[in-house]
Amino acid sequence: MKVVTICGSYKFKKEMVEIAELMTLKGNCILMPNDLTKTEKDSYTEAEISIIDKMHKEKIKLSDAILVVNVNNYIGNSTKSEIEYAKSLEKEIIYYTDII
């Protein structure tokens, strides 16, 4: 069993939920981004965005790996930051496009 944090653009929420289910059924413990109520990141204050980002990086710190949901090979700036953070912690990086 691995602890895996899902990373990616929230516009791919449907794919995130699907891959989380698949990975769970393969015996992994999956950590997801928080299911936020506001649809646009700019609806949050800078302080709130900082907290959200920090909490997601805490999930990465707890994980054995991250799974990047890179639909159509799209990786946004926040996700790039999460990948770099995971690499700095020597976490395994798994790409959605490699396992679908």
Coordinates of N, CA, C and O in Angstrom, one line a residue:
M1 N 0.8 -1.2 0.0 CA 0.0 0.0 0.0 C 0.9 1.2 0.0 O 1.9 1.3 0.7
K2 N 0.5 2.2 -0.8 CA 1.1 3.5 -0.8 C 0.1 4.6 -0.4 O -1.1 4.4 -0.7
V3 N 0.7 5.6 0.2 CA -0.1 6.8 0.4 C 0.2 7.7 -0.8 O 1.3 8.0 -1.0
V4 N -0.9 8.1 -1.5 CA -0.7 8.9 -2.7 C -1.6 10.2 -2.7 O -2.8 10.1 -2.4
T5 N -1.0 11.3 -3.0 CA -1.7 12.6 -3.0 C -2.0 12.9 -4.5 O -1.1 12.9 -5.3
I6 N -3.3 13.1 -4.8 CA -3.7 13.5 -6.1 C -3.4 15.0 -6.3 O -3.7 15.8 -5.4
C7 N -2.8 15.4 -7.4 CA -2.4 16.8 -7.7 C -2.9 17.1 -9.1 O -3.0 16.2 -10.0
G8 N -3.3 18.3 -9.4 CA -3.7 18.7 -10.7 C -4.7 19.9 -10.7 O -5.1 20.3 -9.6
S9 N -5.0 20.3 -11.8 CA -6.0 21.4 -11.9 C -7.3 21.0 -11.5 O -7.8 19.9 -11.9
Y10 N -8.0 21.8 -10.7 CA -9.3 21.4 -10.2 C -10.4 21.4 -11.4 O -11.5 20.8 -11.2
K11 N -10.0 21.9 -12.6 CA -11.0 21.7 -13.7 C -11.1 20.2 -14.1 O -12.0 19.9 -14.8
F12 N -10.2 19.4 -13.6 CA -10.2 18.0 -13.8 C -10.7 17.2 -12.6 O -10.3 16.1 -12.4
K13 N -11.6 17.8 -11.9 CA -12.1 17.2 -10.7 C -12.8 15.8 -11.0 O -12.5 14.9 -10.2
K14 N -13.5 15.7 -12.0 CA -14.1 14.4 -12.4 C -13.1 13.4 -12.6 O -13.2 12.3 -12.1
E15 N -12.0 13.7 -13.3 CA -10.9 12.7 -13.5 C -10.2 12.4 -12.2 O -9.8 11.2 -12.0
M16 N -10.1 13.4 -11.3 CA -9.4 13.2 -10.0 C -10.2 12.2 -9.2 O -9.6 11.3 -8.6
V17 N -11.5 12.3 -9.2 CA -12.4 11.4 -8.4 C -12.3 10.0 -9.0 O -12.2 9.0 -8.3
E18 N -12.3 9.9 -10.3 CA -12.3 8.6 -11.0 C -10.9 7.9 -10.7 O -10.9 6.7 -10.4
I19 N -9.8 8.6 -10.8 CA -8.5 8.0 -10.6 C -8.3 7.7 -9.1 O -7.7 6.7 -8.7
A20 N -8.9 8.5 -8.2 CA -8.8 8.2 -6.8 C -9.5 6.9 -6.5 O -9.0 6.1 -5.7
E21 N -10.7 6.7 -7.1 CA -11.4 5.4 -6.9 C -10.6 4.2 -7.4 O -10.4 3.2 -6.7
L22 N -10.1 4.4 -8.6 CA -9.2 3.3 -9.2 C -8.0 3.0 -8.3 O -7.8 1.8 -8.0
M23 N -7.3 4.0 -7.8 CA -6.2 3.8 -7.0 C -6.5 3.2 -5.6 O -5.8 2.4 -5.1
T24 N -7.7 3.6 -5.1 CA -8.2 3.1 -3.8 C -8.4 1.6 -4.0 O -8.0 0.8 -3.1
L25 N -9.1 1.2 -5.1 CA -9.4 -0.2 -5.3 C -8.2 -1.0 -5.6 O -8.3 -2.3 -5.5
K26 N -7.1 -0.4 -5.9 CA -5.8 -1.1 -6.0 C -5.0 -1.2 -4.7 O -3.9 -1.6 -4.7
G27 N -5.7 -0.7 -3.6 CA -5.1 -0.8 -2.3 C -4.3 0.3 -1.8 O -3.5 0.2 -0.9
N28 N -4.4 1.5 -2.4 CA -3.7 2.7 -2.0 C -4.5 3.6 -1.1 O -5.8 3.6 -1.3
C29 N -3.9 4.3 -0.3 CA -4.5 5.3 0.6 C -4.4 6.6 -0.2 O -3.3 7.1 -0.4
I30 N -5.5 7.2 -0.6 CA -5.5 8.4 -1.5 C -5.9 9.7 -0.7 O -6.9 9.7 0.0
L31 N -5.1 10.7 -0.9 CA -5.3 12.0 -0.3 C -5.7 12.9 -1.5 O -4.9 13.0 -2.5
M32 N -6.8 13.6 -1.4 CA -7.3 14.5 -2.5 C -7.2 15.9 -2.1 O -7.1 16.3 -0.9
P33 N -7.2 16.8 -3.1 CA -7.3 18.2 -2.8 C -8.6 18.5 -2.1 O -9.6 17.7 -2.3
N34 N -8.6 19.5 -1.3 CA -9.9 19.8 -0.6 C -11.0 20.1 -1.6 O -10.7 20.8 -2.6
D35 N -12.2 19.7 -1.3 CA -13.3 19.9 -2.2 C -13.8 21.3 -1.8 O -14.7 21.5 -0.9
L36 N -13.3 22.3 -2.5 CA -13.6 23.7 -2.1 C -15.0 24.1 -2.7 O -15.4 23.6 -3.7
T37 N -15.6 25.0 -2.0 CA -17.0 25.5 -2.4 C -17.0 26.5 -3.5 O -17.9 26.6 -4.3
K38 N -15.9 27.3 -3.5 CA -15.8 28.4 -4.5 C -15.2 27.8 -5.8 O -14.2 27.0 -5.7
T39 N -15.7 28.1 -6.9 CA -15.3 27.5 -8.2 C -14.0 28.2 -8.8 O -13.3 27.6 -9.5
E40 N -13.8 29.4 -8.4 CA -12.6 30.1 -9.0 C -11.6 30.4 -7.8 O -12.0 30.9 -6.8
K41 N -10.4 30.1 -8.1 CA -9.3 30.4 -7.1 C -9.3 31.8 -6.7 O -9.0 32.2 -5.6
D42 N -9.6 32.7 -7.7 CA -9.5 34.2 -7.3 C -10.7 34.6 -6.4 O -10.8 35.8 -6.1
S43 N -11.6 33.7 -6.1 CA -12.6 34.0 -5.1 C -12.1 34.0 -3.7 O -12.8 34.3 -2.8
Y44 N -10.9 33.5 -3.5 CA -10.3 33.4 -2.2 C -9.3 34.5 -2.0 O -8.7 35.0 -3.0
T45 N -9.1 34.9 -0.7 CA -8.1 35.9 -0.4 C -6.7 35.3 -0.6 O -6.6 34.1 -0.6
E46 N -5.7 36.1 -0.7 CA -4.3 35.6 -0.8 C -4.0 34.8 0.4 O -3.3 33.8 0.3
A47 N -4.5 35.2 1.6 CA -4.2 34.4 2.8 C -4.8 33.1 2.8 O -4.2 32.0 3.2
E48 N -6.1 33.0 2.2 CA -6.8 31.7 2.1 C -6.1 30.8 1.1 O -5.9 29.6 1.3
I49 N -5.6 31.4 0.0 CA -4.9 30.6 -1.0 C -3.6 30.1 -0.4 O -3.3 28.9 -0.7
S50 N -3.0 30.9 0.4 CA -1.7 30.4 1.0 C -2.0 29.2 1.9 O -1.2 28.2 1.9
I51 N -3.1 29.3 2.7 CA -3.5 28.2 3.6 C -3.8 26.9 2.8 O -3.3 25.8 3.1
I52 N -4.6 27.1 1.7 CA -5.0 25.9 0.9 C -3.7 25.3 0.3 O -3.6 24.0 0.3
D53 N -2.8 26.1 -0.2 CA -1.6 25.5 -0.8 C -0.7 24.8 0.2 O -0.2 23.8 0.0
K54 N -0.6 25.5 1.4 CA 0.2 24.9 2.5 C -0.4 23.5 2.9 O 0.4 22.6 3.1
M55 N -1.7 23.4 3.0 CA -2.3 22.2 3.5 C -2.1 21.1 2.4 O -1.9 19.9 2.8
H56 N -2.2 21.5 1.1 CA -2.0 20.5 0.1 C -0.5 20.0 0.1 O -0.3 18.8 0.0
K57 N 0.4 20.9 0.4 CA 1.8 20.5 0.5 C 2.1 19.6 1.7 O 2.9 18.7 1.7
E58 N 1.3 19.8 2.8 CA 1.4 18.9 3.9 C 0.9 17.5 3.5 O 1.5 16.5 4.0
K59 N -0.1 17.4 2.7 CA -0.5 16.1 2.2 C 0.6 15.4 1.4 O 0.8 14.2 1.5
I60 N 1.3 16.2 0.6 CA 2.4 15.7 -0.2 C 3.5 15.2 0.7 O 4.0 14.1 0.5
K61 N 3.7 15.9 1.8 CA 4.8 15.5 2.7 C 4.4 14.2 3.4 O 5.3 13.4 3.6
L62 N 3.2 13.9 3.6 CA 2.7 12.7 4.3 C 2.7 11.5 3.3 O 2.7 10.3 3.7
S63 N 2.8 11.8 2.0 CA 2.6 10.7 1.0 C 3.9 10.0 0.6 O 5.0 10.6 0.7
D64 N 3.7 8.9 0.0 CA 4.8 8.1 -0.6 C 5.0 8.6 -2.1 O 6.1 8.6 -2.6
A65 N 3.9 9.1 -2.7 CA 4.0 9.5 -4.1 C 2.9 10.6 -4.3 O 2.0 10.7 -3.5
I66 N 3.0 11.3 -5.4 CA 1.9 12.1 -5.9 C 1.5 11.5 -7.3 O 2.3 10.9 -8.0
L67 N 0.2 11.7 -7.6 CA -0.4 11.3 -8.8 C -0.9 12.6 -9.5 O -1.8 13.2 -9.0
V68 N -0.2 13.0 -10.6 CA -0.5 14.2 -11.3 C -1.6 13.9 -12.3 O -1.3 13.1 -13.3
V69 N -2.7 14.5 -12.2 CA -3.8 14.4 -13.1 C -3.6 15.4 -14.3 O -4.0 16.6 -14.2
N70 N -2.9 15.0 -15.3 CA -2.4 15.8 -16.4 C -3.2 15.5 -17.7 O -2.7 15.1 -18.7
V71 N -4.5 15.7 -17.6 CA -5.4 15.5 -18.8 C -4.9 16.3 -20.0 O -4.6 17.5 -19.8
N72 N -4.8 15.6 -21.1 CA -4.2 16.3 -22.3 C -2.9 16.9 -22.1 O -2.5 17.9 -22.7
N73 N -2.1 16.3 -21.1 CA -0.8 16.8 -20.7 C -0.8 18.2 -20.2 O 0.3 18.8 -20.1
Y74 N -1.9 18.7 -19.7 CA -2.0 20.0 -19.1 C -1.5 19.9 -17.6 O -1.9 19.1 -16.8
I75 N -0.5 20.8 -17.3 CA 0.0 21.0 -16.0 C 0.1 22.5 -15.7 O 0.9 23.1 -16.4
G76 N -0.7 23.0 -14.8 CA -0.7 24.4 -14.5 C 0.5 24.8 -13.5 O 1.2 23.9 -13.0
N77 N 0.6 26.1 -13.3 CA 1.7 26.5 -12.4 C 1.6 26.0 -11.0 O 2.6 25.6 -10.4
S78 N 0.4 25.9 -10.4 CA 0.3 25.3 -9.0 C 0.8 23.9 -9.0 O 1.5 23.4 -8.1
T79 N 0.3 23.1 -10.0 CA 0.7 21.7 -10.1 C 2.2 21.6 -10.3 O 2.9 20.7 -9.7
K80 N 2.8 22.4 -11.2 CA 4.2 22.4 -11.4 C 5.0 22.6 -10.0 O 5.9 21.9 -9.7
S81 N 4.5 23.5 -9.2 CA 5.0 23.8 -7.9 C 4.9 22.6 -7.0 O 5.9 22.3 -6.3
E82 N 3.8 21.9 -7.1 CA 3.6 20.7 -6.3 C 4.6 19.6 -6.7 O 5.1 18.8 -5.9
I83 N 4.8 19.5 -8.0 CA 5.7 18.5 -8.6 C 7.1 18.7 -8.1 O 7.8 17.8 -7.6
E84 N 7.5 20.0 -8.1 CA 8.9 20.4 -7.7 C 9.0 20.1 -6.2 O 10.1 19.7 -5.7
Y85 N 8.0 20.4 -5.4 CA 8.0 20.2 -4.0 C 8.2 18.7 -3.7 O 9.0 18.3 -2.9
A86 N 7.4 17.9 -4.4 CA 7.4 16.4 -4.2 C 8.8 15.9 -4.6 O 9.4 15.0 -3.9
K87 N 9.4 16.4 -5.7 CA 10.7 16.0 -6.1 C 11.8 16.4 -5.0 O 12.7 15.6 -4.7
S88 N 11.6 17.6 -4.4 CA 12.5 18.0 -3.4 C 12.5 17.1 -2.2 O 13.5 17.0 -1.4
L89 N 11.4 16.4 -2.0 CA 11.2 15.4 -0.9 C 11.5 14.0 -1.3 O 11.3 13.1 -0.5
E90 N 11.9 13.9 -2.6 CA 12.2 12.6 -3.2 C 11.0 11.6 -3.2 O 11.1 10.4 -2.9
K91 N 9.8 12.2 -3.5 CA 8.6 11.4 -3.6 C 8.5 10.9 -5.0 O 9.0 11.5 -6.0
E92 N 7.8 9.7 -5.2 CA 7.6 9.2 -6.5 C 6.5 10.1 -7.2 O 5.6 10.6 -6.6
I93 N 6.7 10.3 -8.5 CA 5.8 11.1 -9.3 C 5.2 10.2 -10.3 O 5.8 9.5 -11.1
I94 N 3.8 10.1 -10.2 CA 3.1 9.2 -11.2 C 2.2 10.2 -12.0 O 1.6 11.1 -11.5
Y95 N 2.2 9.9 -13.3 CA 1.3 10.8 -14.2 C 0.1 10.0 -14.6 O 0.2 8.8 -15.1
Y96 N -1.0 10.7 -14.5 CA -2.3 10.1 -15.0 C -2.2 9.6 -16.4 O -2.7 8.5 -16.6
T97 N -1.6 10.3 -17.3 CA -1.5 9.9 -18.7 C -0.7 8.6 -18.9 O -0.8 7.9 -19.9
D98 N 0.1 8.2 -17.9 CA 0.9 7.0 -18.0 C 0.1 5.8 -17.4 O 0.6 4.6 -17.7
I99 N -1.0 6.0 -16.7 CA -1.7 4.8 -16.2 C -3.1 4.6 -16.7 O -3.7 3.6 -16.3
I100 N -3.6 5.5 -17.5 CA -5.0 5.4 -18.0 C -5.0 4.5 -19.2 O -4.0 4.2 -19.9

